[in-house]
Amino acid sequence: MELIRSISKMRDWSKSHRERGRKIAFVPTMGYFHDGHLALMKRASELGDKVVVSIFVNPTQFGPTEDFARYPRNLDRDIDLASSVGVDCIFYPEASEMYPEGFDTWVEVPGLAKGLCGASRPGHFRGVTTVVLKLFNIVAPHVAVFGQKDYQQLKIIQKMVRDLNIPVEIVPHPIVREPDGLAMSSRNTYLSAEERKSALCLYKALMRAKELYEGGVTSAKGLRQEVEEIIRSTPHTRIDYCFLGSGETLTEEEELGPGSVIALAVWVGKTRLIDNVLL
Ligand code: AMP
């Protein structure tokens, strides 16, 4: 497996594989891999002949009070894990090369980025779309895999690719969970043992809502009450948002139906966790 740090070397690598007719599959990440990341990489190796994974804790998608500085990082461990699932290349750029002095071009998908995480993290998705487009331009993949765990991010990337005619196929991957149901996340490492127990309330609340929905309860109001009650009765938690609405337009709905999504962001102690279920 190759580790590439410079943008020009990454471009050359992709160009030479494209010229040999190889299909390049790409997984953008912020590193500190867990089984969710590894599942995306395995999916990528089914989709392409060569798999590139980027590791970049992107400063422009973090707000000034967020966890950019303390976001977990461990490159050696990530290299071992990625090579164990057959990744061909890790692209690990420097922030100073990605954002040189004077950088000032941004990509925005304002409609889809307005609510949910976009409301609580102003500027977050502008940072995400900008860096993903830059990575697409550098890595030049044929296909890229994104997790449904970051559901709003996935919808925004799909829209950006459609609206800007970016020649990359976006492949969603289902949420990978711990055995008890907690969605895997690099941020789970922030949780104390007690908070880890509380963190399960996101999954529990979403599963309860899904069960009620499948039993015929479609009113967003009724489902919201159930979800919020489960979370409020769990220690160390504070709801950031509870969204019930269209999985396509990300606008709220009074009655849920096929294609609706329930998405949650919950503070557990000082850690903000997200999870969702598609109905
Ligand atoms: P991150 O490193 O957290 O930016 O995530 C990189 C990619 O992995 C994104 O496409 C995420 O949606 C995806 N991802 C992260 N956690 C999970 C998970 N538990 N299940 C599926 N995909 C995930």
GROMACS .gro file of C-alpha atoms and ligand atoms in nm:
model
  302
    1MET     CA    1   0.000   0.000   0.000
    2GLU     CA    2   0.123   0.347  -0.086
    3LEU     CA    3   0.110   0.653   0.138
    4ILE     CA    4   0.093   0.972  -0.066
    5ARG     CA    5   0.118   1.317   0.088
    6SER     CA    6   0.146   1.555  -0.207
    7ILE     CA    7  -0.136   1.660  -0.438
    8SER     CA    8   0.077   1.627  -0.751
    9LYS     CA    9   0.187   1.272  -0.660
   10MET     CA   10  -0.174   1.176  -0.592
   11ARG     CA   11  -0.279   1.309  -0.933
   12ASP     CA   12   0.005   1.118  -1.105
   13TRP     CA   13  -0.091   0.796  -0.927
   14SER     CA   14  -0.454   0.822  -1.037
   15LYS     CA   15  -0.362   0.925  -1.390
   16SER     CA   16  -0.134   0.626  -1.438
   17HIS     CA   17  -0.401   0.382  -1.312
   18ARG     CA   18  -0.671   0.544  -1.524
   19GLU     CA   19  -0.447   0.517  -1.830
   20ARG     CA   20  -0.416   0.145  -1.763
   21GLY     CA   21  -0.796   0.120  -1.762
   22ARG     CA   22  -0.829   0.068  -1.388
   23LYS     CA   23  -1.145   0.177  -1.209
   24ILE     CA   24  -1.063   0.388  -0.902
   25ALA     CA   25  -1.288   0.367  -0.596
   26PHE     CA   26  -1.248   0.630  -0.326
   27VAL     CA   27  -1.338   0.658   0.043
   28PRO     CA   28  -1.285   1.005   0.196
   29THR     CA   29  -1.237   0.997   0.575
   30MET     CA   30  -1.100   1.188   0.870
   31GLY     CA   31  -0.914   0.877   0.990
   32TYR     CA   32  -0.908   0.700   1.326
   33PHE     CA   33  -1.066   0.401   1.159
   34HIS     CA   34  -1.335   0.178   1.301
   35ASP     CA   35  -1.527  -0.108   1.139
   36GLY     CA   36  -1.762   0.143   0.971
   37HIS     CA   37  -1.473   0.292   0.775
   38LEU     CA   38  -1.337  -0.056   0.697
   39ALA     CA   39  -1.677  -0.167   0.565
   40LEU     CA   40  -1.676   0.130   0.324
   41MET     CA   41  -1.326   0.033   0.210
   42LYS     CA   42  -1.433  -0.329   0.151
   43ARG     CA   43  -1.732  -0.204  -0.050
   44ALA     CA   44  -1.496   0.019  -0.249
   45SER     CA   45  -1.278  -0.279  -0.337
   46GLU     CA   46  -1.584  -0.456  -0.479
   47LEU     CA   47  -1.666  -0.148  -0.687
   48GLY     CA   48  -1.322  -0.066  -0.827
   49ASP     CA   49  -0.987  -0.217  -0.924
   50LYS     CA   50  -0.790   0.025  -0.705
   51VAL     CA   51  -0.900   0.171  -0.370
   52VAL     CA   52  -0.787   0.512  -0.248
   53VAL     CA   53  -0.868   0.629   0.106
   54SER     CA   54  -0.804   0.987   0.209
   55ILE     CA   55  -0.732   1.081   0.569
   56PHE     CA   56  -0.777   1.451   0.627
   57VAL     CA   57  -0.915   1.617   0.939
   58ASN     CA   58  -1.054   1.906   0.740
   59PRO     CA   59  -1.018   2.231   0.939
   60THR     CA   60  -1.281   2.420   0.737
   61GLN     CA   61  -1.566   2.192   0.847
   62PHE     CA   62  -1.508   2.253   1.218
   63GLY     CA   63  -1.649   2.554   1.400
   64PRO     CA   64  -1.424   2.762   1.629
   65THR     CA   65  -1.558   2.592   1.944
   66GLU     CA   66  -1.558   2.240   1.801
   67ASP     CA   67  -1.321   1.946   1.845
   68PHE     CA   68  -1.076   1.998   1.555
   69ALA     CA   69  -0.766   2.005   1.779
   70ARG     CA   70  -0.862   1.703   1.985
   71TYR     CA   71  -1.018   1.493   1.706
   72PRO     CA   72  -0.856   1.148   1.747
   73ARG     CA   73  -0.565   1.075   1.511
   74ASN     CA   74  -0.342   0.769   1.471
   75LEU     CA   75  -0.187   0.732   1.128
   76ASP     CA   76   0.017   0.416   1.201
   77ARG     CA   77  -0.289   0.232   1.322
   78ASP     CA   78  -0.492   0.355   1.025
   79ILE     CA   79  -0.224   0.237   0.781
   80ASP     CA   80  -0.232  -0.114   0.933
   81LEU     CA   81  -0.612  -0.131   0.928
   82ALA     CA   82  -0.644   0.000   0.573
   83SER     CA   83  -0.383  -0.240   0.438
   84SER     CA   84  -0.560  -0.529   0.615
   85VAL     CA   85  -0.867  -0.469   0.394
   86GLY     CA   86  -0.671  -0.431   0.070
   87VAL     CA   87  -0.658  -0.052   0.030
   88ASP     CA   88  -0.405   0.040  -0.242
   89CYS     CA   89  -0.331   0.399  -0.150
   90ILE     CA   90  -0.377   0.637   0.143
   91PHE     CA   91  -0.385   1.004   0.053
   92TYR     CA   92  -0.282   1.204   0.358
   93PRO     CA   93  -0.247   1.567   0.253
   94GLU     CA   94  -0.121   1.858   0.459
   95ALA     CA   95  -0.371   2.130   0.548
   96SER     CA   96  -0.122   2.389   0.420
   97GLU     CA   97  -0.126   2.230   0.073
   98MET     CA   98  -0.504   2.183   0.068
   99TYR     CA   99  -0.563   2.541   0.186
  100PRO     CA  100  -0.270   2.755   0.075
  101GLU     CA  101  -0.245   3.119   0.170
  102GLY     CA  102  -0.527   3.313   0.003
  103PHE     CA  103  -0.759   3.015  -0.051
  104ASP     CA  104  -1.108   3.159  -0.104
  105THR     CA  105  -1.332   2.944  -0.324
  106TRP     CA  106  -1.625   2.762  -0.167
  107VAL     CA  107  -1.894   2.520  -0.278
  108GLU     CA  108  -2.233   2.540  -0.112
  109VAL     CA  109  -2.557   2.342  -0.130
  110PRO     CA  110  -2.755   2.585   0.084
  111GLY     CA  111  -3.103   2.430   0.065
  112LEU     CA  112  -3.009   2.086   0.195
  113ALA     CA  113  -2.750   2.229   0.436
  114LYS     CA  114  -2.993   2.463   0.611
  115GLY     CA  115  -3.149   2.235   0.872
  116LEU     CA  116  -3.037   1.945   1.093
  117CYS     CA  117  -2.658   1.953   1.145
  118GLY     CA  118  -2.632   2.261   0.924
  119ALA     CA  119  -2.840   2.461   1.172
  120SER     CA  120  -2.626   2.367   1.473
  121ARG     CA  121  -2.293   2.372   1.287
  122PRO     CA  122  -2.288   2.686   1.069
  123GLY     CA  123  -2.037   2.656   0.787
  124HIS     CA  124  -1.987   2.283   0.846
  125PHE     CA  125  -2.130   2.163   0.516
  126ARG     CA  126  -1.962   2.440   0.319
  127GLY     CA  127  -1.634   2.296   0.448
  128VAL     CA  128  -1.743   1.942   0.366
  129THR     CA  129  -1.859   2.009   0.009
  130THR     CA  130  -1.554   2.221  -0.067
  131VAL     CA  131  -1.306   1.960   0.057
  132VAL     CA  132  -1.492   1.671  -0.108
  133LEU     CA  133  -1.492   1.849  -0.443
  134LYS     CA  134  -1.120   1.925  -0.402
  135LEU     CA  135  -1.053   1.560  -0.315
  136PHE     CA  136  -1.254   1.445  -0.618
  137ASN     CA  137  -1.048   1.678  -0.839
  138ILE     CA  138  -0.721   1.546  -0.693
  139VAL     CA  139  -0.800   1.173  -0.664
  140ALA     CA  140  -1.015   1.160  -0.981
  141PRO     CA  141  -1.209   0.851  -0.872
  142HIS     CA  142  -1.474   0.678  -1.082
  143VAL     CA  143  -1.678   0.596  -0.774
  144ALA     CA  144  -1.686   0.713  -0.409
  145VAL     CA  145  -1.846   0.546  -0.108
  146PHE     CA  146  -2.019   0.750   0.164
  147GLY     CA  147  -2.181   0.622   0.485
  148GLN     CA  148  -2.550   0.673   0.559
  149LYS     CA  149  -2.451   0.748   0.917
  150ASP     CA  150  -2.390   1.106   0.797
  151TYR     CA  151  -2.720   1.107   0.613
  152GLN     CA  152  -2.742   1.481   0.547
  153GLN     CA  153  -2.383   1.483   0.423
  154LEU     CA  154  -2.462   1.199   0.182
  155LYS     CA  155  -2.765   1.383   0.038
  156ILE     CA  156  -2.564   1.705   0.002
  157ILE     CA  157  -2.278   1.529  -0.178
  158GLN     CA  158  -2.522   1.352  -0.410
  159LYS     CA  159  -2.682   1.686  -0.494
  160MET     CA  160  -2.348   1.861  -0.548
  161VAL     CA  161  -2.241   1.583  -0.786
  162ARG     CA  162  -2.568   1.608  -0.979
  163ASP     CA  163  -2.581   1.988  -0.990
  164LEU     CA  164  -2.217   2.035  -1.092
  165ASN     CA  165  -2.198   1.733  -1.329
  166ILE     CA  166  -1.908   1.583  -1.137
  167PRO     CA  167  -1.814   1.254  -1.306
  168VAL     CA  168  -1.809   1.045  -0.988
  169GLU     CA  169  -2.067   0.783  -0.895
  170ILE     CA  170  -2.175   0.815  -0.530
  171VAL     CA  171  -2.247   0.485  -0.356
  172PRO     CA  172  -2.417   0.496  -0.014
  173HIS     CA  173  -2.325   0.242   0.254
  174PRO     CA  174  -2.556   0.137   0.541
  175ILE     CA  175  -2.472   0.238   0.898
  176VAL     CA  176  -2.232   0.000   1.073
  177ARG     CA  177  -2.313  -0.050   1.441
  178GLU     CA  178  -2.156  -0.188   1.757
  179PRO     CA  179  -2.308  -0.521   1.870
  180ASP     CA  180  -2.550  -0.333   2.101
  181GLY     CA  181  -2.663  -0.096   1.824
  182LEU     CA  182  -2.457   0.220   1.883
  183ALA     CA  183  -2.354   0.365   1.546
  184MET     CA  184  -1.976   0.342   1.513
  185SER     CA  185  -1.799   0.678   1.522
  186SER     CA  186  -1.445   0.798   1.584
  187ARG     CA  187  -1.603   1.033   1.840
  188ASN     CA  188  -1.729   0.738   2.050
  189THR     CA  189  -1.376   0.730   2.194
  190TYR     CA  190  -1.461   1.055   2.380
  191LEU     CA  191  -1.730   0.879   2.587
  192SER     CA  192  -1.675   0.774   2.949
  193ALA     CA  193  -1.807   0.432   3.051
  194GLU     CA  194  -2.126   0.590   3.187
  195GLU     CA  195  -2.176   0.806   2.880
  196ARG     CA  196  -2.120   0.503   2.657
  197LYS     CA  197  -2.423   0.343   2.825
  198SER     CA  198  -2.630   0.659   2.776
  199ALA     CA  199  -2.522   0.684   2.412
  200LEU     CA  200  -2.733   0.380   2.330
  201CYS     CA  201  -3.047   0.593   2.371
  202LEU     CA  202  -3.014   0.725   2.015
  203TYR     CA  203  -3.042   0.378   1.867
  204LYS     CA  204  -3.310   0.274   2.117
  205ALA     CA  205  -3.522   0.580   2.039
  206LEU     CA  206  -3.486   0.533   1.662
  207MET     CA  207  -3.573   0.163   1.685
  208ARG     CA  208  -3.877   0.241   1.899
  209ALA     CA  209  -3.995   0.500   1.644
  210LYS     CA  210  -3.942   0.255   1.358
  211GLU     CA  211  -4.137  -0.011   1.544
  212LEU     CA  212  -4.426   0.232   1.608
  213TYR     CA  213  -4.416   0.347   1.244
  214GLU     CA  214  -4.429  -0.011   1.121
  215GLY     CA  215  -4.721  -0.067   1.358
  216GLY     CA  216  -4.912   0.215   1.185
  217VAL     CA  217  -4.812   0.533   1.372
  218THR     CA  218  -4.720   0.784   1.103
  219SER     CA  219  -4.772   1.118   1.280
  220ALA     CA  220  -4.442   1.301   1.322
  221LYS     CA  221  -4.575   1.459   1.640
  222GLY     CA  222  -4.649   1.125   1.805
  223LEU     CA  223  -4.321   0.970   1.697
  224ARG     CA  224  -4.123   1.277   1.806
  225GLN     CA  225  -4.277   1.257   2.153
  226GLU     CA  226  -4.166   0.894   2.191
  227VAL     CA  227  -3.816   0.961   2.064
  228GLU     CA  228  -3.764   1.272   2.277
  229GLU     CA  229  -3.902   1.100   2.586
  230ILE     CA  230  -3.656   0.810   2.555
  231ILE     CA  231  -3.365   1.050   2.521
  232ARG     CA  232  -3.476   1.291   2.794
  233SER     CA  233  -3.509   1.005   3.042
  234THR     CA  234  -3.147   0.901   2.978
  235PRO     CA  235  -2.881   1.061   3.201
  236HIS     CA  236  -2.606   1.287   3.057
  237THR     CA  237  -2.806   1.365   2.741
  238ARG     CA  238  -2.931   1.682   2.573
  239ILE     CA  239  -3.113   1.681   2.240
  240ASP     CA  240  -2.956   1.902   1.973
  241TYR     CA  241  -3.221   1.818   1.714
  242CYS     CA  242  -3.476   1.551   1.635
  243PHE     CA  243  -3.574   1.566   1.268
  244LEU     CA  244  -3.866   1.377   1.116
  245GLY     CA  245  -3.924   1.440   0.748
  246SER     CA  246  -3.840   1.378   0.388
  247GLY     CA  247  -3.523   1.178   0.327
  248GLU     CA  248  -3.484   1.356  -0.008
  249THR     CA  249  -3.557   1.725   0.055
  250LEU     CA  250  -3.476   1.715   0.430
  251THR     CA  251  -3.787   1.919   0.507
  252GLU     CA  252  -4.013   1.832   0.798
  253GLU     CA  253  -4.329   1.629   0.737
  254GLU     CA  254  -4.638   1.599   0.953
  255GLU     CA  255  -4.707   1.246   0.831
  256LEU     CA  256  -4.417   1.014   0.768
  257GLY     CA  257  -4.413   0.759   0.486
  258PRO     CA  258  -4.174   0.549   0.280
  259GLY     CA  259  -3.859   0.753   0.218
  260SER     CA  260  -3.898   0.957   0.535
  261VAL     CA  261  -3.605   0.974   0.772
  262ILE     CA  262  -3.578   1.023   1.145
  263ALA     CA  263  -3.244   1.183   1.229
  264LEU     CA  264  -3.103   1.271   1.568
  265ALA     CA  265  -2.817   1.472   1.710
  266VAL     CA  266  -2.775   1.433   2.084
  267TRP     CA  267  -2.514   1.563   2.323
  268VAL     CA  268  -2.394   1.286   2.554
  269GLY     CA  269  -2.181   1.469   2.807
  270LYS     CA  270  -1.955   1.686   2.592
  271THR     CA  271  -1.981   1.462   2.287
  272ARG     CA  272  -2.228   1.527   2.008
  273LEU     CA  273  -2.352   1.205   1.847
  274ILE     CA  274  -2.569   1.159   1.539
  275ASP     CA  275  -2.775   0.867   1.412
  276ASN     CA  276  -3.070   0.813   1.184
  277VAL     CA  277  -3.315   0.561   1.044
  278LEU     CA  278  -3.468   0.558   0.699
  279LEU     CA  279  -3.830   0.441   0.689
  280AMP     P1  280  -1.548   1.028   0.899
  280AMP     O1  281  -1.410   0.974   0.907
  280AMP     O2  282  -1.624   1.021   1.027
  280AMP     O3  283  -1.555   1.161   0.829
  280AMP     O4  284  -1.628   0.929   0.804
  280AMP     C1  285  -1.580   0.891   0.677
  280AMP     C2  286  -1.688   0.814   0.604
  280AMP     O5  287  -1.725   0.701   0.680
  280AMP     C3  288  -1.817   0.896   0.584
  280AMP     O6  289  -1.872   0.862   0.457
  280AMP     C4  290  -1.906   0.845   0.695
  280AMP     O7  291  -2.043   0.856   0.667
  280AMP     C5  292  -1.864   0.700   0.701
  280AMP     N1  293  -1.896   0.643   0.832
  280AMP     C6  294  -1.855   0.685   0.954
  280AMP     N2  295  -1.909   0.608   1.052
  280AMP     C7  296  -1.987   0.516   0.989
  280AMP     C8  297  -2.070   0.409   1.033
  280AMP     N3  298  -2.085   0.380   1.162
  280AMP     N4  299  -2.135   0.338   0.940
  280AMP     C9  300  -2.122   0.365   0.808
  280AMP     N5  301  -2.046   0.464   0.760
  280AMP    C10  302  -1.978   0.539   0.848
   0.00000   0.00000   0.00000
